Coordinates of C-alpha atoms in Angstrom, one line a residue:
Chain A
M1 CA 39.3 -40.1 5.4
E2 CA 37.4 -40.4 8.7
D3 CA 38.1 -36.8 9.6
K4 CA 36.5 -35.1 6.7
I5 CA 34.1 -32.2 7.6
K6 CA 30.6 -33.3 6.8
V7 CA 28.6 -30.7 5.0
I8 CA 24.9 -30.3 4.0
I9 CA 23.7 -27.7 1.6
I10 CA 20.2 -26.4 2.1
D11 CA 18.8 -24.2 -0.7
D12 CA 15.7 -24.5 -2.8
E13 CA 17.5 -23.3 -6.0
A14 CA 19.5 -25.9 -7.8
P15 CA 22.0 -23.4 -9.4
A16 CA 22.7 -21.9 -5.9
R17 CA 23.4 -25.4 -4.5
R18 CA 25.7 -26.2 -7.5
L19 CA 27.6 -23.1 -7.0
I20 CA 28.4 -23.9 -3.4
A21 CA 29.3 -27.5 -4.3
N22 CA 31.6 -26.1 -6.9
Y23 CA 33.3 -23.8 -4.5
L24 CA 33.7 -26.7 -2.0
A25 CA 35.2 -29.0 -4.6
S26 CA 38.7 -27.5 -4.1
S27 CA 38.5 -28.1 -0.3
K28 CA 39.6 -31.7 0.0
D29 CA 38.9 -31.8 3.7
M30 CA 35.1 -31.2 3.1
E31 CA 32.6 -33.8 2.0
I32 CA 29.1 -33.0 0.9
I33 CA 26.9 -35.6 2.5
G34 CA 23.6 -34.2 1.5
E35 CA 21.6 -31.5 -0.3
C36 CA 18.1 -30.4 0.7
M37 CA 15.5 -28.3 -1.1
D38 CA 13.5 -27.1 1.8
G39 CA 13.5 -26.8 5.6
F40 CA 11.5 -30.0 6.2
E41 CA 14.1 -32.1 4.4
G42 CA 16.8 -30.1 6.2
V43 CA 15.5 -31.1 9.6
K44 CA 15.3 -34.7 8.6
K45 CA 18.7 -34.9 7.0
I46 CA 20.5 -33.0 9.8
N47 CA 19.0 -35.3 12.5
E48 CA 19.9 -38.3 10.4
L49 CA 23.3 -37.5 9.1
K50 CA 24.6 -35.2 11.9
P51 CA 26.7 -32.8 9.7
D52 CA 29.4 -30.6 11.1
L53 CA 28.6 -27.7 8.9
I54 CA 25.6 -26.5 6.9
F55 CA 25.1 -23.9 4.2
L56 CA 21.6 -22.6 4.8
D57 CA 19.4 -20.4 2.6
I58 CA 16.8 -18.4 4.5
Q59 CA 14.0 -17.9 2.0
M60 CA 12.7 -21.4 1.2
P61 CA 9.4 -23.2 0.6
K62 CA 7.3 -24.5 3.5
I63 CA 9.5 -23.2 6.4
N64 CA 12.4 -20.8 6.2
G65 CA 16.0 -21.4 7.2
V66 CA 15.6 -19.8 10.6
E67 CA 12.5 -21.7 11.5
M68 CA 14.3 -24.8 10.5
L69 CA 17.1 -24.1 13.0
E70 CA 14.5 -23.6 15.7
L71 CA 13.3 -27.2 15.1
L72 CA 16.7 -28.8 15.7
D73 CA 17.6 -30.3 19.0
A74 CA 20.3 -28.2 20.7
E75 CA 22.9 -31.1 20.5
S76 CA 22.4 -31.6 16.8
L77 CA 22.8 -27.9 15.9
P78 CA 25.6 -27.8 13.3
L79 CA 27.8 -24.8 12.5
T80 CA 25.8 -22.7 10.2
I81 CA 26.8 -20.4 7.3
F82 CA 23.8 -18.5 6.0
T83 CA 23.6 -17.9 2.3
T84 CA 21.0 -15.4 1.2
A85 CA 20.4 -12.4 -1.0
Y86 CA 18.7 -10.7 1.9
D87 CA 21.1 -8.7 4.1
E88 CA 18.5 -7.8 6.7
Y89 CA 19.5 -10.6 9.1
A90 CA 23.3 -10.1 8.6
V91 CA 23.8 -7.6 11.4
K92 CA 22.2 -9.7 14.1
S93 CA 23.9 -12.8 12.8
F94 CA 27.3 -11.1 13.3
E95 CA 26.3 -9.7 16.6
Y96 CA 25.7 -13.2 18.0
N97 CA 28.9 -14.5 16.4
T98 CA 27.2 -17.3 14.4
C99 CA 29.7 -19.0 12.0
D100 CA 29.2 -16.7 9.0
Y101 CA 26.7 -15.0 6.7
L102 CA 27.3 -15.0 2.9
L103 CA 25.4 -12.7 0.6
K104 CA 24.3 -13.9 -2.8
P105 CA 25.8 -13.6 -5.3
I106 CA 28.5 -15.4 -3.4
N107 CA 32.1 -14.2 -3.9
E108 CA 34.6 -17.0 -4.0
A109 CA 37.2 -15.3 -2.0
R110 CA 34.7 -14.4 0.7
F111 CA 33.5 -18.0 0.6
E112 CA 37.0 -19.3 1.3
K113 CA 37.2 -17.0 4.3
A114 CA 33.9 -18.4 5.6
I115 CA 35.1 -22.0 5.3
N116 CA 38.4 -21.2 6.9
K117 CA 36.5 -19.7 9.8
A118 CA 34.4 -22.9 10.0
R119 CA 37.5 -25.0 10.0
A120 CA 39.0 -23.0 12.9
Q121 CA 35.8 -23.4 14.9
L122 CA 35.6 -27.1 14.2
Q123 CA 39.2 -27.7 15.3
S124 CA 38.9 -25.8 18.6
P125 CA 36.1 -27.1 20.7
H126 CA 35.6 -23.9 22.7
I127 CA 35.4 -21.6 19.7
S128 CA 33.0 -24.1 18.3
A129 CA 30.9 -24.1 21.5
A130 CA 30.9 -20.2 21.3
G131 CA 29.7 -20.4 17.7
K132 CA 26.9 -22.8 18.6
Q133 CA 26.0 -20.7 21.6
G134 CA 25.8 -17.7 19.2
I135 CA 23.2 -19.5 17.1
R136 CA 21.2 -20.5 20.1
T137 CA 21.2 -16.9 21.4
L138 CA 20.2 -15.7 18.0
L139 CA 17.3 -18.1 18.0
E140 CA 16.2 -17.2 21.5
E141 CA 16.4 -13.5 20.7
G142 CA 14.8 -13.8 17.3
I143 CA 16.7 -13.1 14.1
S144 CA 14.2 -10.5 12.8
D145 CA 12.6 -7.5 14.4
N146 CA 9.4 -8.2 12.6
H147 CA 6.4 -9.7 14.4
L148 CA 5.8 -13.3 13.8
D149 CA 3.0 -14.4 11.6
R150 CA 3.4 -18.1 12.2
L151 CA 4.9 -20.7 14.6
V152 CA 6.7 -23.8 13.5
I153 CA 6.5 -26.8 15.8
R154 CA 8.0 -30.2 15.6
S155 CA 6.4 -33.2 17.4
G156 CA 8.3 -36.3 16.7
N157 CA 8.7 -36.6 12.9
H158 CA 5.8 -34.3 12.3
I159 CA 6.2 -30.6 11.6
Q160 CA 3.3 -28.3 12.2
V161 CA 2.9 -24.7 11.0
V162 CA 0.5 -22.7 13.2
H163 CA -0.6 -19.3 11.8
C164 CA -0.9 -16.6 14.5
N165 CA -4.5 -16.0 13.6
D166 CA -5.3 -19.5 14.6
L167 CA -3.7 -19.2 18.1
I168 CA -6.0 -19.2 21.0
C169 CA -3.5 -18.8 23.8
L170 CA 0.1 -19.6 24.8
E171 CA 0.7 -21.2 28.2
A172 CA 4.1 -21.4 29.9
N173 CA 5.1 -24.9 31.0
D174 CA 8.7 -25.2 32.4
D175 CA 11.1 -24.8 29.5
Y176 CA 8.2 -25.2 27.0
V177 CA 5.3 -23.2 25.8
I178 CA 1.9 -25.0 25.2
V179 CA 0.5 -23.6 22.0
H180 CA -3.4 -23.8 22.1
T181 CA -5.3 -23.8 18.8
A182 CA -9.0 -24.4 18.4
K183 CA -8.4 -28.1 17.7
D184 CA -5.0 -29.0 19.1
Q185 CA -2.3 -28.3 21.7
W186 CA 1.4 -28.3 20.8
L187 CA 4.6 -28.1 22.8
K188 CA 7.2 -25.7 21.7
K189 CA 10.6 -25.3 23.3
Q190 CA 10.6 -21.6 23.8
T191 CA 10.0 -19.0 26.5
L192 CA 6.8 -17.1 26.9
K193 CA 8.9 -13.9 27.2
Y194 CA 10.1 -14.5 23.6
Y195 CA 6.5 -14.6 22.3
E196 CA 5.5 -11.6 24.4
K197 CA 8.1 -9.7 22.4
K198 CA 7.6 -11.4 19.0
L199 CA 3.8 -11.6 18.6
S200 CA 2.0 -8.5 17.4
P201 CA 0.9 -6.4 20.4
Q202 CA -2.2 -5.5 18.5
N203 CA -3.5 -9.0 18.7
F204 CA -1.7 -10.6 21.6
L205 CA -1.5 -9.7 25.3
R206 CA 0.2 -11.2 28.3
V207 CA -2.6 -11.5 30.9
H208 CA -0.8 -13.6 33.4
R209 CA 2.7 -14.9 34.4
S210 CA 1.8 -18.1 32.5
F211 CA -0.5 -16.9 29.7
I212 CA -0.5 -14.9 26.5
I213 CA -3.9 -14.7 24.8
N214 CA -5.2 -13.8 21.3
L215 CA -7.4 -10.8 21.9
S216 CA -9.8 -11.6 19.1
E217 CA -10.5 -15.0 20.6
V218 CA -11.8 -13.6 23.9
T219 CA -15.6 -13.9 24.4
R220 CA -15.9 -12.6 28.0
I221 CA -14.1 -11.9 31.2
E222 CA -15.4 -13.0 34.6
P223 CA -14.2 -12.3 38.1
Y224 CA -12.8 -15.3 39.8
S225 CA -11.7 -14.0 43.2
K226 CA -10.4 -10.9 44.7
D227 CA -7.6 -9.7 42.2
A228 CA -8.1 -12.6 39.9
W229 CA -10.2 -13.0 36.7
I230 CA -10.9 -15.6 34.1
A231 CA -10.9 -14.9 30.3
I232 CA -13.3 -17.3 28.5
M233 CA -12.1 -17.9 24.9
K234 CA -14.3 -18.7 21.9
N235 CA -13.5 -22.4 22.1
G236 CA -14.5 -22.5 25.7
L237 CA -10.9 -22.5 27.1
K238 CA -10.6 -20.7 30.4
V239 CA -7.5 -18.6 31.0
A240 CA -6.3 -17.1 34.3
V241 CA -6.0 -13.3 34.3
S242 CA -3.9 -11.6 37.0
K243 CA -4.5 -8.1 38.5
A244 CA -1.8 -6.5 36.2
G245 CA -3.1 -8.6 33.3
Y246 CA -6.6 -7.4 33.9
A247 CA -5.4 -3.8 33.8
R248 CA -3.6 -4.3 30.5
L249 CA -6.7 -6.1 29.1
K250 CA -8.9 -3.2 30.1
E251 CA -6.7 -0.8 28.3
A252 CA -6.3 -3.0 25.2
M253 CA -9.9 -3.8 24.8
N254 CA -11.3 -0.5 25.9
F255 CA -13.8 -1.5 28.5
Chain B
M1 CA -20.0 17.8 -5.2
R2 CA -17.6 20.6 -4.5
F3 CA -17.9 23.8 -6.5
P4 CA -14.7 25.6 -7.5
G5 CA -14.7 29.2 -6.5
N6 CA -17.2 29.0 -3.7
L7 CA -17.9 32.7 -3.1
S8 CA -19.2 32.3 0.4
Q9 CA -15.8 31.1 1.4
N10 CA -14.0 33.9 -0.4
R11 CA -13.7 36.5 2.3
P12 CA -11.9 39.3 0.4
F13 CA -14.6 39.1 -2.3
L14 CA -17.4 39.4 0.3
R15 CA -15.7 42.3 1.9
N16 CA -15.4 44.1 -1.4
Y17 CA -19.0 43.4 -2.2
L18 CA -20.1 44.9 1.1
L19 CA -18.0 48.0 0.4
F20 CA -19.5 48.3 -3.1
T21 CA -23.0 48.1 -1.6
F22 CA -22.1 50.8 0.9
V23 CA -20.7 53.2 -1.7
L24 CA -23.6 52.6 -4.0
T25 CA -26.0 53.4 -1.2
G26 CA -24.1 56.6 -0.6
L27 CA -24.3 57.6 -4.2
H28 CA -28.0 56.8 -4.4
F29 CA -28.7 58.8 -1.2
S30 CA -26.7 61.8 -2.4
L31 CA -28.5 61.8 -5.8
L32 CA -31.9 61.8 -4.2
F33 CA -31.1 64.2 -1.4
F34 CA -29.1 66.9 -3.4
R35 CA -30.4 66.5 -6.9
Y36 CA -34.0 65.6 -6.4
E37 CA -34.4 67.4 -3.1
L38 CA -36.1 64.6 -1.2
T39 CA -36.1 64.8 2.6
F40 CA -33.2 63.3 4.4
L41 CA -35.3 60.5 5.8
Q42 CA -36.8 59.7 2.3
A43 CA -33.5 59.7 0.6
L44 CA -31.8 57.6 3.3
A45 CA -34.7 55.0 3.3
D46 CA -34.8 54.9 -0.5
G47 CA -31.0 54.4 -0.7
I48 CA -30.8 51.7 1.9
I49 CA -33.8 49.7 0.8
S50 CA -33.2 49.9 -2.9
V51 CA -29.5 49.3 -2.9
V52 CA -29.1 46.8 -0.1
L53 CA -32.1 44.8 -1.3
L54 CA -30.8 44.7 -4.9
N55 CA -27.3 43.6 -3.9
F56 CA -28.6 41.0 -1.5
M57 CA -30.9 39.6 -4.2
L58 CA -28.1 39.7 -6.8
L59 CA -25.9 37.4 -4.5
S60 CA -28.0 34.5 -5.8
L61 CA -26.5 35.2 -9.2
S62 CA -23.3 33.7 -7.9
F63 CA -24.9 30.3 -7.8
V64 CA -25.9 30.6 -11.4
V65 CA -22.4 31.6 -12.4
R66 CA -20.8 28.8 -10.4
Y67 CA -23.2 26.3 -11.8
A68 CA -22.5 27.4 -15.3
R69 CA -18.7 27.2 -14.8
N70 CA -19.0 23.7 -13.3
K71 CA -21.2 21.9 -15.6
T72 CA -19.9 21.6 -19.1
V73 CA -23.0 23.4 -20.4
D74 CA -22.9 25.2 -23.7
S75 CA -21.4 28.5 -22.7
L76 CA -23.8 30.6 -24.9
L77 CA -26.7 28.9 -23.2
S78 CA -25.2 29.5 -19.8
I79 CA -24.7 33.2 -20.5
R80 CA -28.3 33.4 -21.7
N81 CA -29.5 31.7 -18.5
S82 CA -27.4 34.1 -16.4
L83 CA -28.8 37.1 -18.2
L84 CA -32.4 35.8 -17.8
A85 CA -31.8 35.2 -14.1
G86 CA -30.4 38.7 -13.7
L87 CA -33.4 40.2 -15.5
L88 CA -35.8 38.3 -13.3
I89 CA -34.0 39.3 -10.1
V90 CA -34.1 43.0 -11.2
I91 CA -37.8 42.9 -12.0
A92 CA -38.6 41.2 -8.7
W93 CA -36.4 43.7 -6.9
L94 CA -38.2 46.6 -8.5
F95 CA -41.6 45.5 -7.4
L96 CA -40.5 44.6 -3.9
S97 CA -38.5 47.8 -3.3
V98 CA -41.2 50.1 -4.6
F99 CA -43.8 48.2 -2.6
I100 CA -41.8 48.6 0.6
L101 CA -41.1 52.2 0.0
Q102 CA -44.8 52.9 -0.9
T103 CA -45.9 51.2 2.3
L104 CA -43.4 53.1 4.4
F105 CA -44.2 56.6 3.0
Y106 CA -48.0 56.1 2.3
N107 CA -48.7 59.7 3.6
H108 CA -46.0 61.5 1.6
P109 CA -47.8 62.3 -1.7
F110 CA -44.8 64.1 -3.3
Y111 CA -42.5 61.1 -2.7
L112 CA -45.1 58.6 -3.9
D113 CA -45.4 60.5 -7.2
F114 CA -41.6 60.6 -7.5
L115 CA -41.5 56.8 -6.9
V116 CA -43.9 56.2 -9.7
L117 CA -42.1 58.5 -12.1
S118 CA -38.7 57.1 -11.4
R119 CA -39.7 53.5 -12.0
E120 CA -38.1 53.2 -15.5
L121 CA -35.0 54.9 -14.3
R122 CA -34.8 52.5 -11.3
F123 CA -35.2 49.6 -13.6
A124 CA -32.4 50.8 -15.9
A125 CA -30.1 51.4 -13.0
G126 CA -30.9 48.0 -11.5
L127 CA -30.0 46.3 -14.8
F128 CA -26.8 48.3 -14.9
V129 CA -25.8 47.3 -11.4
A130 CA -26.8 43.7 -12.1
G131 CA -24.5 43.6 -15.2
W132 CA -21.5 44.8 -13.2
V133 CA -22.2 42.3 -10.3
Y134 CA -22.5 39.5 -12.8
L135 CA -19.2 40.4 -14.4
A136 CA -17.5 40.6 -10.9
F137 CA -18.9 37.2 -10.0
F138 CA -17.8 35.7 -13.2
L139 CA -14.3 37.1 -13.0
S140 CA -13.9 36.0 -9.4
V141 CA -15.1 32.5 -10.0
Y142 CA -13.0 32.3 -13.1
Q143 CA -9.9 33.5 -11.4
Q144 CA -10.5 31.1 -8.5
S145 CA -11.0 28.1 -10.7
V146 CA -7.9 28.9 -12.7
K147 CA -6.0 29.1 -9.4
E148 CA -7.4 25.8 -8.3
S149 CA -6.7 24.0 -11.4
V150 CA -3.1 25.3 -11.4
E151 CA -2.8 24.0 -7.8
R152 CA -4.3 20.7 -8.7
E153 CA -1.9 20.3 -11.6
N154 CA 1.1 21.1 -9.4
E155 CA -0.1 18.6 -6.8
L156 CA -0.4 16.0 -9.5
R157 CA 3.0 16.7 -10.9
T158 CA 4.7 16.4 -7.5
L159 CA 2.9 13.2 -6.9
V160 CA 4.0 11.9 -10.3
E161 CA 7.6 12.8 -9.6
K162 CA 7.5 11.2 -6.2
T163 CA 6.0 8.0 -7.5
E164 CA 8.5 7.9 -10.4
L165 CA 11.2 8.0 -7.8
Q166 CA 9.6 5.3 -5.8
A167 CA 8.9 3.3 -8.9
L168 CA 12.6 3.3 -9.6
K169 CA 13.4 2.2 -6.1
N170 CA 10.6 -0.3 -5.5
Q171 CA 9.7 -1.8 -8.7
L172 CA 12.9 -3.6 -9.3
N173 CA 13.4 -5.9 -6.4
P174 CA 17.2 -5.9 -5.7
H175 CA 17.0 -9.5 -4.4
F176 CA 15.8 -10.6 -7.8
I177 CA 19.0 -9.2 -9.3
Y178 CA 21.2 -10.7 -6.7
N179 CA 19.7 -14.1 -7.0
S180 CA 19.9 -14.0 -10.8
L181 CA 23.6 -13.0 -10.6
N182 CA 24.2 -15.9 -8.2
S183 CA 22.5 -18.3 -10.7
I184 CA 24.7 -16.9 -13.5
S185 CA 27.8 -17.4 -11.4
S186 CA 26.8 -21.0 -11.0
L187 CA 26.0 -21.5 -14.7
T188 CA 29.4 -20.2 -15.8
V189 CA 30.8 -23.4 -14.3
Y190 CA 28.3 -26.0 -15.4
S191 CA 26.9 -24.5 -18.6
P192 CA 28.7 -21.4 -19.9
E193 CA 26.3 -21.3 -22.9
K194 CA 23.3 -20.9 -20.7
A195 CA 25.1 -18.3 -18.6
R196 CA 25.6 -16.2 -21.7
V197 CA 22.0 -16.5 -22.7
M198 CA 20.8 -15.5 -19.2
L199 CA 23.2 -12.6 -18.9
G200 CA 21.8 -11.4 -22.2
N201 CA 18.2 -11.7 -20.9
L202 CA 19.0 -10.0 -17.6
S203 CA 20.7 -7.1 -19.4
D204 CA 17.7 -6.6 -21.8
F205 CA 15.3 -6.8 -18.9
L206 CA 17.3 -4.3 -16.8
R207 CA 17.5 -1.9 -19.7
I208 CA 13.7 -1.9 -19.8
A209 CA 13.1 -1.9 -16.1
L210 CA 15.5 1.0 -15.4
R211 CA 13.7 3.4 -17.7
K212 CA 12.7 6.4 -15.6
D213 CA 9.3 7.0 -17.2
A214 CA 6.5 5.6 -14.9
M215 CA 3.9 6.9 -17.4
H216 CA 5.3 5.0 -20.4
I217 CA 2.6 3.2 -22.4
I218 CA 3.3 0.3 -24.7
T219 CA 1.2 -2.4 -26.4
L220 CA 0.2 -5.6 -24.7
R221 CA 2.4 -7.5 -27.2
E222 CA 5.5 -5.6 -26.0
E223 CA 4.5 -6.0 -22.4
L224 CA 4.2 -9.7 -22.8
E225 CA 7.6 -9.8 -24.4
N226 CA 9.0 -8.1 -21.3
I227 CA 7.3 -10.5 -19.0
E228 CA 8.6 -13.4 -21.0
L229 CA 12.1 -12.1 -20.5
Y230 CA 11.5 -11.8 -16.8
L231 CA 10.1 -15.3 -16.5
K232 CA 12.9 -16.8 -18.5
I233 CA 15.4 -15.3 -16.0
E234 CA 13.4 -16.7 -13.0
K235 CA 13.1 -20.1 -14.8
V236 CA 16.9 -20.5 -14.5
R237 CA 16.5 -20.2 -10.7
F238 CA 13.4 -22.4 -10.3
E239 CA 13.8 -24.7 -13.3
D240 CA 10.8 -27.0 -13.8
K241 CA 9.1 -25.7 -10.7
L242 CA 8.1 -22.5 -12.6
Q243 CA 5.5 -22.9 -15.4
W244 CA 3.4 -20.3 -17.0
E245 CA 0.4 -20.1 -19.4
I246 CA -0.7 -17.0 -21.2
Q247 CA -4.2 -17.4 -22.7
N248 CA -6.1 -15.6 -25.2
S249 CA -3.6 -12.7 -25.7
T250 CA -3.2 -12.5 -29.5
E251 CA -6.5 -10.7 -30.2
F252 CA -5.5 -8.0 -27.6
H253 CA -1.9 -7.5 -28.8
S254 CA -2.5 -4.0 -30.0
F255 CA -4.1 -2.9 -26.7
Q256 CA -2.4 -0.2 -24.6
I257 CA -0.8 -0.9 -21.2
P258 CA 1.7 0.9 -18.9
A259 CA 5.2 -0.6 -19.4
L260 CA 6.1 -3.3 -16.9
I261 CA 2.9 -2.9 -14.9
L262 CA 2.5 -6.7 -14.9
Q263 CA 6.0 -7.4 -13.7
P264 CA 5.4 -6.8 -9.9
L265 CA 2.2 -9.0 -10.2
F266 CA 4.2 -11.8 -11.8
E267 CA 7.0 -11.3 -9.3
N268 CA 4.4 -11.8 -6.5
A269 CA 3.1 -14.9 -8.2
V270 CA 6.6 -16.3 -8.5
K271 CA 7.3 -15.7 -4.9
H272 CA 4.1 -17.1 -3.4
G273 CA 3.1 -19.6 -6.1
V274 CA 6.5 -21.0 -7.0
Q275 CA 9.3 -20.1 -4.6
Q276 CA 7.4 -20.7 -1.4
S277 CA 5.6 -23.7 -2.8
S278 CA 7.2 -27.1 -2.6
T279 CA 5.5 -28.4 -5.7
Q280 CA 5.4 -27.1 -9.3
G281 CA 3.6 -23.8 -9.6
I282 CA 1.7 -22.6 -12.6
I283 CA 1.1 -18.9 -13.2
R284 CA -1.8 -18.2 -15.5
L285 CA -2.6 -15.0 -17.3
T286 CA -5.9 -14.6 -19.1
C287 CA -6.9 -11.6 -21.2
E288 CA -10.5 -10.5 -21.6
K289 CA -12.4 -7.5 -22.8
S290 CA -14.4 -5.6 -20.3
G291 CA -16.5 -2.9 -22.0
N292 CA -13.8 -0.9 -23.9
D293 CA -11.2 -1.9 -21.4
L294 CA -8.7 -4.7 -21.2
L295 CA -9.1 -7.0 -18.3
L296 CA -6.1 -9.1 -17.3
I297 CA -6.5 -11.9 -14.8
L298 CA -3.4 -13.3 -13.2
S299 CA -3.6 -16.3 -10.9
N300 CA -1.4 -18.6 -9.0
S301 CA -2.1 -21.3 -6.5
Y302 CA -0.4 -21.2 -3.0
D303 CA -0.2 -23.6 -0.2
E304 CA -2.6 -22.6 2.6
Q305 CA -0.9 -24.8 5.1
F306 CA 2.2 -22.6 5.0
Q307 CA 1.1 -19.2 3.7
R308 CA -1.7 -16.9 4.6
F309 CA -2.6 -13.7 2.7
K310 CA -1.0 -10.9 4.7
G311 CA -2.2 -7.8 2.8
E312 CA -0.6 -6.0 -0.1
G313 CA 3.1 -5.8 -0.4
V314 CA 5.1 -2.9 -1.9
G315 CA 4.9 -4.2 -5.4
M316 CA 1.1 -4.4 -5.4
E317 CA 0.8 -0.9 -3.9
N318 CA 3.1 0.4 -6.5
V319 CA 1.0 -1.1 -9.3
R320 CA -2.1 0.4 -7.7
N321 CA -0.5 3.9 -7.5
R322 CA 0.8 3.9 -11.0
M323 CA -2.7 2.9 -12.4
R324 CA -4.3 5.6 -10.4
L325 CA -1.9 8.2 -11.5
I326 CA -2.0 7.3 -15.2
Y327 CA -5.7 6.8 -15.5
G328 CA -7.1 8.9 -12.7
K329 CA -9.3 6.1 -11.5
T330 CA -9.1 4.0 -8.4
A331 CA -9.9 0.3 -8.0
L332 CA -8.3 -0.7 -11.3
L333 CA -6.5 -3.5 -9.4
K334 CA -8.5 -6.0 -7.4
I335 CA -7.0 -9.0 -5.6
E336 CA -8.6 -12.1 -4.2
A337 CA -7.2 -15.0 -2.1
Q338 CA -9.5 -17.9 -2.0
K339 CA -9.2 -21.6 -1.5
G340 CA -5.5 -21.6 -2.1
V341 CA -5.7 -19.6 -5.3
F342 CA -4.5 -16.0 -5.5
S343 CA -5.9 -13.8 -8.3
C344 CA -5.2 -10.3 -9.5
Y345 CA -7.7 -8.5 -11.7
L346 CA -6.2 -5.6 -13.5
T347 CA -8.4 -3.4 -15.6
V348 CA -6.5 -1.3 -18.2
P349 CA -8.6 1.5 -19.6
Q350 CA -8.3 2.0 -23.4
K351 CA -8.5 5.4 -25.1
V352 CA -11.3 5.3 -27.6
N353 CA -10.7 6.7 -31.2
T354 CA -7.0 7.4 -30.8

């Protein structure tokens, strides 16, 4: 009994959760240890119960499934089977070899295949490691090609959603990015390069090795030294601008 | 305001008009030179001044003709106005041309006598030419406006066809169907009875939604039945989280509305007000009268902490396009996102007396 595979189902729709539970009933080696209705609950339960496998819906209240995965610590990242009616993430998901991607309505035979794959990954540590690495790469690369419209950040037990319009600037800090808003600063484990790619280029610009700024928050730009400038943001924050950054800024803001 | 059949932009017409003036001048000259035996110079000056001046002045008739075709003025009245304008132009022309010619040839007594004697004849000829010119203008403008209205109609038709195709593709969100089928699959295990009811509802709804006619008009009562069907299907997915209230609709039951125009608006409200919300979401529809028209106000609350208004989605755009196509008016759909409440104001024009 000790060796049962611990499963959490995360989906906001009760019938969808019941269907997965029903499909799992015939697999005696699986045990459902929790069900969650949104991403917040998901983060909490996963950190608390450390499941081996999760079934994860993408479209959910508060934060979506992908944002939820971003918030998990690397070591508590479980094997993930996505369950959604949207096929737009399927291709990337397969590309990065995540555990599996089930399209709703879920076909039972296809479901069996997915859990067999999960069993195999869980029995073999190196396949499992590959699967987890797949998820991590997926999260680093971004699951969708759309531009971000919000950032989801966890600090301790608190989860914060920052809308991109509210961003002042992003600052690189080792493995983290410091997210500056008018009122607060948050730490997010992510690279600046990722945000350079994922934020809308109409509003955001990399002006320095360590900074991306929100163009609509700039009040003025002052020379600092030869080949260095400073952008002064609406909240008074001063941001370093490199020579290349200044050239890009000039082009983007037409001055 | 743009006039149909703007003659100044119709180059072939202007070319023909110039040719007509040239030929007429030639005829006039020949008549005076050979038949009335005026000198070459007299005949030429008389020809050019009389004919060119007349045709130039008659050009202003084209404004009258265009104006008459544009305004929905009583047609008899507009013909009378055109004739009156023509008459005035001819009289003015007669005085002006005779005056110029008299001034030019003040020391040719024979020609001056001829000028005075031929006044009545000139007047008659002027009226005759004015009549033909008026007819030509009228036909040209008429032909052009017919051509333009045919073009406009074709344009509208292709737009309708394109939108109908899009309506078929966009209006019914495939994810809605997939998610509903997933719910049914689940219900077959736990509650086969409910599964059967939902399958019935989904089939009925699909039959209505897959109609091809984007211009189909039904009564508000029928539309609310369709919406009820849609909401019942969604209710199975979201259970108690989804609530709705339809207020004040009975007195407007017989009002006209395009079929399923409300569905994308409700779908949007379900997505942002219920699905993306962690608490119970209520969707409210209120019906009002606005002049002769029906005003429908749909509102839902949303959580500002997690969602921001990001502009119109495909569904909203589709509603807007259909309304514009059916009623030929813009701005029938207004949306507003304020303090965590999203509202759509849909004005549905009503035909009077039909």
